[in-house]
Amino acid sequence: MGAETLSEIKFPRESWDEYFYSIAEKVASRSRDDSKVGVVFVDSENTIVSTGYNGLPRRVSDDKTRINDDKEKLRWTVHAEANAICNAARTGMPTKNCIAYVTKFPCSRCAGELVQAGIIRLVTFGKMWKNDPNGDDGRRSWTILSESGVAVYAPKILMIDAKDTYAPAA
């Protein structure tokens, strides 16, 4: 039987990474944007600290003139990562040393914000953006995270060398 307990054999459950990522996917479903990005911040005791999804700021109307044109929508939208950071700040929850579970690999701006918020690990089962709002193909984001010491777990993304190339994992 090894190190497994009887209850682990009878009632297997997903890993913490899978569990919190599934919550991030549910959070993403709140977004009215086509990209549906969600994030969950979790502390060292596996407690949810904050969540966020991409959308317009609180109490700002998401009328069609603001969200139907992609360029205009980007001018109004707060990204999921920034929303989670703001939500944590608004409620007085520290984000230092948290893990971020995010449904898409962050754009370069969000990567920098995650670093500044004290995130120590990023987990995503999502892929790189095909149309990153900052014109990045993922290299800049990957470099920001790796140079700042954020551990990245992204099994669908294979980053060989952030300065040279990356390729989606098979």
mmCIF file of C-alpha atoms in Angstrom:
data_model
loop_
_atom_site.group_PDB
_atom_site.id
_atom_site.type_symbol
_atom_site.label_atom_id
_atom_site.label_comp_id
_atom_site.label_asym_id
_atom_site.label_seq_id
_atom_site.Cartn_x
_atom_site.Cartn_y
_atom_site.Cartn_z
ATOM 1 C CA MET A 1 0.000 0.000 0.000
ATOM 2 C CA GLY A 2 2.983 2.353 0.385
ATOM 3 C CA ALA A 3 2.579 5.866 1.771
ATOM 4 C CA GLU A 4 -1.048 6.162 0.671
ATOM 5 C CA THR A 5 -3.740 5.968 3.303
ATOM 6 C CA LEU A 6 -6.900 3.942 2.872
ATOM 7 C CA SER A 7 -8.967 7.123 2.420
ATOM 8 C CA GLU A 8 -6.613 8.317 -0.349
ATOM 9 C CA ILE A 9 -7.113 5.043 -2.197
ATOM 10 C CA LYS A 10 -10.904 4.972 -1.724
ATOM 11 C CA PHE A 11 -11.463 8.671 -2.341
ATOM 12 C CA PRO A 12 -8.791 10.033 -4.673
ATOM 13 C CA ARG A 13 -8.824 13.772 -5.184
ATOM 14 C CA GLU A 14 -7.181 16.248 -7.495
ATOM 15 C CA SER A 15 -3.982 18.058 -6.578
ATOM 16 C CA TRP A 16 -4.071 21.512 -4.993
ATOM 17 C CA ASP A 17 -2.887 22.946 -8.329
ATOM 18 C CA GLU A 18 -5.768 21.313 -10.197
ATOM 19 C CA TYR A 19 -8.255 22.324 -7.510
ATOM 20 C CA PHE A 20 -7.309 26.012 -7.412
ATOM 21 C CA TYR A 21 -6.956 26.182 -11.196
ATOM 22 C CA SER A 22 -10.530 24.876 -11.531
ATOM 23 C CA ILE A 23 -11.642 27.675 -9.218
ATOM 24 C CA ALA A 24 -9.776 30.186 -11.426
ATOM 25 C CA GLU A 25 -11.735 28.833 -14.395
ATOM 26 C CA LYS A 26 -14.987 29.395 -12.510
ATOM 27 C CA VAL A 27 -13.879 32.925 -11.586
ATOM 28 C CA ALA A 28 -13.115 33.547 -15.294
ATOM 29 C CA SER A 29 -16.712 32.694 -16.159
ATOM 30 C CA ARG A 30 -17.771 35.985 -14.494
ATOM 31 C CA SER A 31 -16.014 37.943 -17.237
ATOM 32 C CA ARG A 32 -18.158 39.325 -20.034
ATOM 33 C CA ASP A 33 -15.124 39.409 -22.308
ATOM 34 C CA ASP A 34 -14.516 36.699 -24.911
ATOM 35 C CA SER A 35 -11.089 35.906 -23.460
ATOM 36 C CA LYS A 36 -12.511 34.931 -20.033
ATOM 37 C CA VAL A 37 -9.431 35.206 -17.813
ATOM 38 C CA GLY A 38 -9.587 34.377 -14.117
ATOM 39 C CA VAL A 39 -7.054 34.264 -11.306
ATOM 40 C CA VAL A 40 -6.984 32.984 -7.748
ATOM 41 C CA PHE A 41 -4.338 33.975 -5.175
ATOM 42 C CA VAL A 42 -3.632 31.335 -2.538
ATOM 43 C CA ASP A 43 -1.437 31.594 0.552
ATOM 44 C CA SER A 44 0.943 29.013 2.042
ATOM 45 C CA GLU A 45 -1.900 27.369 3.995
ATOM 46 C CA ASN A 46 -3.956 26.752 0.835
ATOM 47 C CA THR A 47 -6.393 29.520 1.712
ATOM 48 C CA ILE A 48 -7.838 31.712 -1.030
ATOM 49 C CA VAL A 49 -6.677 35.291 -0.509
ATOM 50 C CA SER A 50 -8.234 36.956 -3.555
ATOM 51 C CA THR A 51 -9.780 36.376 -6.964
ATOM 52 C CA GLY A 52 -10.130 38.471 -10.090
ATOM 53 C CA TYR A 53 -11.351 38.333 -13.654
ATOM 54 C CA ASN A 54 -10.943 40.631 -16.628
ATOM 55 C CA GLY A 55 -13.583 43.302 -16.946
ATOM 56 C CA LEU A 56 -14.425 46.946 -16.534
ATOM 57 C CA PRO A 57 -13.850 48.659 -13.174
ATOM 58 C CA ARG A 58 -16.490 48.379 -10.463
ATOM 59 C CA ARG A 59 -19.673 50.305 -11.162
ATOM 60 C CA VAL A 60 -18.545 51.262 -14.696
ATOM 61 C CA SER A 61 -21.103 50.387 -17.353
ATOM 62 C CA ASP A 62 -19.946 47.844 -19.911
ATOM 63 C CA ASP A 63 -22.059 49.219 -22.728
ATOM 64 C CA LYS A 64 -21.490 48.087 -26.303
ATOM 65 C CA THR A 65 -19.510 51.167 -27.366
ATOM 66 C CA ARG A 66 -16.865 50.271 -24.779
ATOM 67 C CA ILE A 67 -16.586 46.523 -25.271
ATOM 68 C CA ASN A 68 -17.426 45.692 -28.904
ATOM 69 C CA ASP A 69 -14.273 47.204 -30.441
ATOM 70 C CA ASP A 70 -11.123 45.349 -29.310
ATOM 71 C CA LYS A 71 -8.900 48.435 -29.178
ATOM 72 C CA GLU A 72 -11.467 50.443 -27.232
ATOM 73 C CA LYS A 73 -12.196 47.509 -24.919
ATOM 74 C CA LEU A 74 -8.502 47.265 -23.966
ATOM 75 C CA ARG A 75 -8.575 50.919 -22.899
ATOM 76 C CA TRP A 76 -11.359 50.175 -20.407
ATOM 77 C CA THR A 77 -10.581 46.654 -19.196
ATOM 78 C CA VAL A 78 -8.841 45.826 -15.928
ATOM 79 C CA HIS A 79 -6.979 42.535 -16.311
ATOM 80 C CA ALA A 80 -7.749 39.609 -14.003
ATOM 81 C CA GLU A 81 -4.383 39.780 -12.241
ATOM 82 C CA ALA A 82 -4.739 43.504 -11.506
ATOM 83 C CA ASN A 83 -8.297 42.945 -10.292
ATOM 84 C CA ALA A 84 -7.132 40.240 -7.875
ATOM 85 C CA ILE A 85 -4.367 42.522 -6.563
ATOM 86 C CA CYS A 86 -6.833 45.402 -6.126
ATOM 87 C CA ASN A 87 -9.410 43.136 -4.484
ATOM 88 C CA ALA A 88 -6.784 41.937 -1.998
ATOM 89 C CA ALA A 89 -5.695 45.512 -1.258
ATOM 90 C CA ARG A 90 -9.288 46.701 -0.867
ATOM 91 C CA THR A 91 -9.973 44.016 1.736
ATOM 92 C CA GLY A 92 -6.580 44.206 3.469
ATOM 93 C CA MET A 93 -5.342 40.768 2.410
ATOM 94 C CA PRO A 94 -1.591 40.384 1.843
ATOM 95 C CA THR A 95 -0.474 38.878 -1.464
ATOM 96 C CA LYS A 96 3.195 38.482 -0.512
ATOM 97 C CA ASN A 97 4.340 34.859 -0.906
ATOM 98 C CA CYS A 98 1.079 33.783 -2.557
ATOM 99 C CA ILE A 99 0.631 31.470 -5.527
ATOM 100 C CA ALA A 100 -1.309 32.800 -8.534
ATOM 101 C CA TYR A 101 -3.496 30.335 -10.427
ATOM 102 C CA VAL A 102 -4.344 32.023 -13.724
ATOM 103 C CA THR A 103 -6.267 30.692 -16.719
ATOM 104 C CA LYS A 104 -3.954 32.287 -19.316
ATOM 105 C CA PHE A 105 -0.264 33.070 -19.179
ATOM 106 C CA PRO A 106 -0.052 36.725 -18.085
ATOM 107 C CA CYS A 107 0.770 39.604 -20.409
ATOM 108 C CA SER A 108 3.984 41.478 -19.631
ATOM 109 C CA ARG A 109 2.202 44.202 -17.648
ATOM 110 C CA CYS A 110 0.406 41.650 -15.473
ATOM 111 C CA ALA A 111 3.625 39.656 -15.031
ATOM 112 C CA GLY A 112 5.252 42.779 -13.595
ATOM 113 C CA GLU A 113 2.264 43.463 -11.355
ATOM 114 C CA LEU A 114 2.359 39.900 -10.015
ATOM 115 C CA VAL A 115 6.043 40.333 -9.184
ATOM 116 C CA GLN A 116 5.370 43.646 -7.445
ATOM 117 C CA ALA A 117 2.521 42.056 -5.448
ATOM 118 C CA GLY A 118 4.925 39.442 -4.063
ATOM 119 C CA ILE A 119 3.640 36.389 -5.942
ATOM 120 C CA ILE A 120 6.210 33.577 -5.647
ATOM 121 C CA ARG A 121 4.684 30.953 -7.949
ATOM 122 C CA LEU A 122 2.444 31.049 -11.007
ATOM 123 C CA VAL A 123 0.403 28.066 -12.152
ATOM 124 C CA THR A 124 -1.455 27.928 -15.449
ATOM 125 C CA PHE A 125 -2.773 25.126 -17.580
ATOM 126 C CA GLY A 126 -3.652 27.767 -20.186
ATOM 127 C CA LYS A 127 -1.628 28.835 -23.172
ATOM 128 C CA MET A 128 0.176 31.976 -24.310
ATOM 129 C CA TRP A 129 -1.860 34.836 -25.696
ATOM 130 C CA LYS A 130 -2.123 34.908 -29.468
ATOM 131 C CA ASN A 131 -2.927 38.617 -29.350
ATOM 132 C CA ASP A 132 -1.203 39.951 -26.232
ATOM 133 C CA PRO A 133 -2.420 43.505 -25.537
ATOM 134 C CA ASN A 134 1.191 44.691 -25.183
ATOM 135 C CA GLY A 135 2.363 43.099 -28.426
ATOM 136 C CA ASP A 136 4.379 40.455 -26.570
ATOM 137 C CA ASP A 137 4.533 36.839 -27.659
ATOM 138 C CA GLY A 138 5.245 35.636 -24.133
ATOM 139 C CA ARG A 139 9.014 36.052 -24.008
ATOM 140 C CA ARG A 140 8.886 39.340 -22.119
ATOM 141 C CA SER A 141 6.397 37.976 -19.575
ATOM 142 C CA TRP A 142 8.427 34.809 -19.107
ATOM 143 C CA THR A 143 11.619 36.844 -18.621
ATOM 144 C CA ILE A 144 9.994 39.166 -16.072
ATOM 145 C CA LEU A 145 8.771 36.198 -14.033
ATOM 146 C CA SER A 146 11.932 34.123 -14.271
ATOM 147 C CA GLU A 147 14.392 36.962 -13.584
ATOM 148 C CA SER A 148 12.405 37.997 -10.509
ATOM 149 C CA GLY A 149 12.400 34.471 -9.103
ATOM 150 C CA VAL A 150 8.739 33.588 -9.634
ATOM 151 C CA ALA A 151 8.475 29.822 -10.121
ATOM 152 C CA VAL A 152 6.315 29.050 -13.156
ATOM 153 C CA TYR A 153 4.373 25.847 -13.686
ATOM 154 C CA ALA A 154 2.876 25.935 -17.175
ATOM 155 C CA PRO A 155 2.763 22.420 -18.643
ATOM 156 C CA LYS A 156 1.114 23.555 -21.901
ATOM 157 C CA ILE A 157 3.936 26.004 -22.557
ATOM 158 C CA LEU A 158 7.504 25.012 -23.231
ATOM 159 C CA MET A 159 9.841 27.978 -22.734
ATOM 160 C CA ILE A 160 13.278 26.871 -23.839
ATOM 161 C CA ASP A 161 15.054 30.179 -23.439
ATOM 162 C CA ALA A 162 13.114 33.339 -22.703
ATOM 163 C CA LYS A 163 15.595 35.395 -24.710
ATOM 164 C CA ASP A 164 15.458 33.214 -27.788
ATOM 165 C CA THR A 165 12.487 30.982 -28.441
ATOM 166 C CA TYR A 166 9.531 29.308 -26.907
ATOM 167 C CA ALA A 167 7.144 26.776 -28.281
ATOM 168 C CA PRO A 168 3.815 25.481 -27.055
ATOM 169 C CA ALA A 169 4.149 22.136 -25.350
ATOM 170 C CA ALA A 170 2.705 19.207 -27.245
#
